[in-house]
């Protein structure tokens, strides 16, 4: 795949799926830009990829803050001339908790980052892509955007919302040459899953056992699906919510 002369913008670029996706796109020749709440992590991925001779610009930013989102996106357009692909990936896991005991503040926080944050990013990305007449947006949802799960109400609500926004935007923008899809990973080996395992290590064995593939995904496997979805090879894939889950939701 050749993505040279293309620019990808990634939120949550500092670690896990975001960082791995940045590496995958850089490997296919794309310019890479984006932001992360953790400014040090954003600097590190910029340093690493720059040292490999890639064209990269990463910054600190917060998807909860519309000014921060628009500033980071405008800076990216200013630096590279245009943004062809946007990957809305920044997200948090929230506390695992029974529905009735879920703290309202925790619900609000997960919705603010995982759902409202994607909305704010899409708004600015779509305005830019509308004016340039093309573009691809990928929202990193989750299998929890396709099915429910116990003790994870706020996360499942946010991710179902992301899938809904993806489908609505795809219907609205398809005629303008803009494609919007959601990728719905199952368990991926990142800090986000590690945070859950740190507090509830007993969930690891049943987690793996319930995955037909008997393993978690590597973060780079999510990046590879995103790269294919952004390429012209996926020109007719639009409004889809694609599981990447070792057959978890198939059974
Ligand atoms: N790891 C999994 O098993 C898994 C499965 C399905 C979906 N996902 C989704 O993939 C995405 C990435 O998760 P990950 O596993 O790589 O997690 P991660 O914790 O490794 O990375 C998430 C990144 O997002 C950043 N971030 C958090 N809040 C932010 C904010 N307000 N503004 C900007 N950046 C922010 C963090 O600093 C971090 O660098 C999330 O949306 C998550 O819900 C992950």
XYZ file of C-alpha atoms and ligand atoms in Angstrom:
295
model
C 0.000 0.000 0.000
C 1.326 3.437 -0.877
C -0.011 6.280 1.285
C 2.767 8.730 0.451
C 1.616 12.307 -0.203
C -1.261 11.596 2.222
C -1.614 12.961 5.750
C -3.240 11.139 8.658
C -4.448 12.876 11.833
C -4.729 10.635 14.918
C -6.140 11.456 18.366
C -4.687 9.630 21.356
C -1.507 9.227 19.285
C 0.772 8.834 22.312
C 0.216 5.199 23.187
C -1.466 1.893 22.418
C -3.575 1.759 19.253
C -2.917 5.415 18.377
C 0.885 5.071 18.503
C 0.836 1.728 16.668
C -1.431 3.193 13.975
C 0.918 6.158 13.588
C 3.793 3.704 12.972
C 1.763 1.699 10.445
C 0.776 4.801 8.435
C 4.339 6.170 8.569
C 5.499 2.797 7.241
C 3.182 3.228 4.246
C 4.697 6.650 3.602
C 2.020 8.959 5.056
C 2.703 12.191 6.921
C 1.591 11.646 10.500
C 0.063 14.224 12.818
C -2.186 14.242 15.868
C -2.439 14.948 19.557
C -2.680 13.319 22.947
C -3.727 14.452 26.405
C -0.310 13.243 27.519
C 2.054 15.771 25.917
C 5.189 13.762 26.789
C 3.803 10.692 25.027
C 2.932 12.811 21.966
C 6.498 14.230 21.952
C 7.965 10.740 22.229
C 6.136 9.306 19.221
C 7.113 12.415 17.240
C 10.775 11.926 18.243
C 10.737 8.188 17.444
C 9.198 8.573 13.995
C 11.260 11.662 13.135
C 14.403 9.669 13.977
C 13.244 7.111 11.394
C 13.063 9.877 8.783
C 9.273 10.239 8.836
C 7.318 13.456 8.442
C 5.579 13.877 11.810
C 4.029 16.602 14.002
C 2.396 15.662 17.317
C 1.157 17.912 20.066
C -0.648 17.999 23.403
C -4.423 18.301 23.184
C -7.688 17.276 24.774
C -10.686 15.881 22.865
C -12.982 17.224 25.621
C -12.069 20.797 24.700
C -13.409 22.147 21.381
C -10.774 24.905 21.170
C -8.002 22.361 21.690
C -9.495 20.098 18.995
C -9.915 22.857 16.411
C -6.466 24.327 17.152
C -4.701 20.960 16.758
C -6.586 20.202 13.545
C -5.969 23.669 12.046
C -2.258 23.374 12.957
C -2.111 20.008 11.186
C -3.721 21.459 8.052
C -1.350 24.448 8.247
C 1.696 22.201 8.555
C 0.850 19.621 5.862
C -1.503 21.599 3.599
C -4.392 19.182 4.018
C -5.552 16.233 6.126
C -6.702 13.234 4.081
C -7.442 10.742 6.847
C -8.606 11.227 10.449
C -8.577 8.515 13.076
C -10.574 9.342 16.188
C -8.988 7.004 18.662
C -8.524 8.796 22.023
C -10.513 7.012 24.692
C -10.675 5.918 28.299
C -11.996 2.726 29.849
C -13.951 4.043 32.861
C -14.468 1.996 35.998
C -15.929 -1.505 35.802
C -18.981 -1.203 38.011
C -22.527 -2.485 38.366
C -25.102 -0.258 36.642
C -26.802 0.878 39.859
C -23.489 1.767 41.502
C -21.953 3.573 38.530
C -21.006 7.078 39.597
C -22.711 9.742 37.504
C -19.388 11.648 37.295
C -17.731 8.545 35.813
C -20.573 8.175 33.289
C -20.200 11.844 32.298
C -16.416 11.585 31.963
C -16.505 8.514 29.700
C -19.218 10.088 27.533
C -17.241 13.336 27.399
C -14.046 11.685 26.112
C -15.335 8.677 24.156
C -18.492 10.137 22.568
C -18.524 13.949 22.760
C -14.784 13.992 21.963
C -15.388 12.031 18.745
C -18.265 14.384 17.857
C -16.055 17.468 18.288
C -13.278 15.939 16.196
C -15.649 14.821 13.413
C -17.249 18.273 13.239
C -13.940 19.956 12.453
C -12.650 17.147 10.239
C -15.840 17.080 8.151
C -15.784 20.856 7.641
C -12.236 20.541 6.260
C -13.000 17.459 4.130
C -16.163 19.093 2.754
C -14.089 21.971 1.454
C -11.403 19.695 -0.008
C -13.996 17.323 -1.545
C -12.541 14.061 -0.210
C -11.398 12.335 2.958
C -11.727 9.296 5.164
C -12.633 9.261 8.861
C -12.245 6.195 11.053
C -13.704 6.148 14.536
C -12.196 3.612 16.901
C -15.299 2.213 18.593
C -15.256 -1.242 20.206
C -17.147 -4.526 20.198
C -18.944 -2.684 23.037
C -20.394 -0.536 20.239
C -22.010 -3.643 18.770
C -23.033 -5.668 21.812
C -23.533 -4.985 25.499
C -21.510 -6.164 28.466
C -22.025 -6.365 32.203
C -20.545 -3.618 34.404
C -19.531 -1.400 31.536
C -22.603 0.754 30.910
C -20.916 4.099 30.232
C -18.321 2.614 27.876
C -20.937 0.615 25.925
C -23.239 3.657 25.734
C -20.420 5.831 24.383
C -19.236 3.259 21.842
C -22.780 2.538 20.582
C -23.084 6.311 20.162
C -19.862 6.408 18.142
C -21.238 3.721 15.805
C -24.461 5.737 15.431
C -22.567 8.944 14.576
C -20.425 7.003 12.099
C -23.454 5.675 10.207
C -25.266 9.035 10.216
C -22.226 10.923 8.950
C -21.551 8.294 6.256
C -25.104 8.651 4.962
C -24.773 12.430 4.909
C -21.329 12.732 3.289
C -21.082 9.738 0.910
C -22.154 11.816 -2.102
C -19.351 14.295 -1.345
C -16.612 11.679 -1.641
C -16.066 11.359 2.119
C -16.109 7.933 3.776
C -16.690 7.368 7.499
C -16.308 3.941 9.109
C -15.958 2.567 12.632
C -13.458 -0.089 13.674
C -14.680 -2.196 16.581
C -11.778 -3.973 18.280
C -12.174 -6.697 20.854
C -9.430 -6.905 23.491
C -6.199 -5.279 22.305
C -2.888 -5.509 24.180
C -2.583 -1.902 25.401
C -2.400 0.099 28.609
C -6.187 0.523 28.559
C -6.704 -3.233 29.007
C -3.777 -3.372 31.443
C -5.532 -0.748 33.620
C -8.546 -3.064 33.904
C -6.344 -6.113 34.599
C -4.412 -4.213 37.278
C -7.595 -3.750 39.307
C -9.299 -7.049 38.381
C -6.581 -9.570 37.350
C -9.055 -12.428 37.667
C -10.800 -11.345 34.437
C -7.779 -12.225 32.216
C -8.268 -16.020 31.981
C -12.008 -15.890 31.182
C -11.382 -12.968 28.807
C -8.963 -14.987 26.666
C -11.033 -18.147 26.979
C -14.110 -16.358 25.585
C -12.258 -15.184 22.451
C -12.526 -17.857 19.728
C -9.017 -16.878 18.495
C -7.709 -17.409 22.079
C -5.604 -14.259 22.058
C -5.860 -10.492 22.210
C -5.178 -8.335 19.141
C -1.875 -6.540 18.661
C -2.318 -2.740 18.407
C -0.650 -2.818 14.970
C -3.433 -5.096 13.690
C -5.882 -2.243 14.321
C -3.504 0.122 12.498
C -3.328 -2.185 9.463
C -7.145 -2.322 9.192
C -7.265 1.486 9.423
C -4.643 1.838 6.681
C -6.584 -0.484 4.377
C -9.840 1.365 5.124
C -8.183 4.686 4.247
C -6.751 3.349 0.988
C -8.567 3.361 -2.337
C -8.823 -0.429 -2.037
C -11.706 0.249 0.380
C -13.363 2.903 -1.824
C -16.842 1.374 -1.468
C -16.638 0.626 2.281
C -18.677 3.337 3.956
C -20.821 3.554 7.088
C -19.561 0.176 8.295
C -18.800 -0.884 11.868
C -16.150 -3.557 11.381
C -15.319 -5.947 14.225
C -11.635 -6.822 14.691
C -12.103 -9.322 17.458
C -10.915 -12.860 16.715
C -14.592 -13.822 16.071
C -15.822 -12.667 19.514
C -19.107 -11.166 18.320
C -19.636 -13.926 15.747
C -20.576 -16.520 18.363
N -7.362 -1.820 24.141
C -8.511 -2.395 23.860
O -8.752 -3.570 24.187
C -9.570 -1.649 23.103
C -10.654 -2.384 22.608
C -11.650 -1.720 21.913
C -11.554 -0.356 21.704
N -10.498 0.329 22.201
C -10.469 1.766 21.967
O -9.259 2.127 21.329
C -8.931 3.465 21.653
C -7.476 3.531 22.099
O -7.311 2.755 23.254
P -5.934 2.081 23.682
O -6.256 0.691 24.067
O -4.876 2.353 22.688
O -5.703 2.883 25.037
P -4.413 3.639 25.618
O -4.803 4.007 26.997
O -3.185 2.860 25.381
O -4.340 4.944 24.697
C -5.332 5.942 24.739
C -4.650 7.273 24.475
O -5.667 8.278 24.473
C -5.176 9.388 25.198
N -6.285 10.170 25.753
C -7.093 9.858 26.804
N -7.950 10.842 27.033
C -7.702 11.811 26.110
C -8.250 13.093 25.851
N -9.227 13.601 26.627
N -7.757 13.809 24.812
C -6.755 13.331 24.053
N -6.173 12.138 24.268
C -6.635 11.380 25.285
C -4.327 8.792 26.311
O -3.410 9.730 26.851
C -3.647 7.637 25.576
O -2.413 8.018 25.003
C -9.940 3.900 22.730
O -10.958 4.667 22.133
C -10.500 2.599 23.239
O -11.789 2.723 23.755
C -9.493 -0.281 22.881
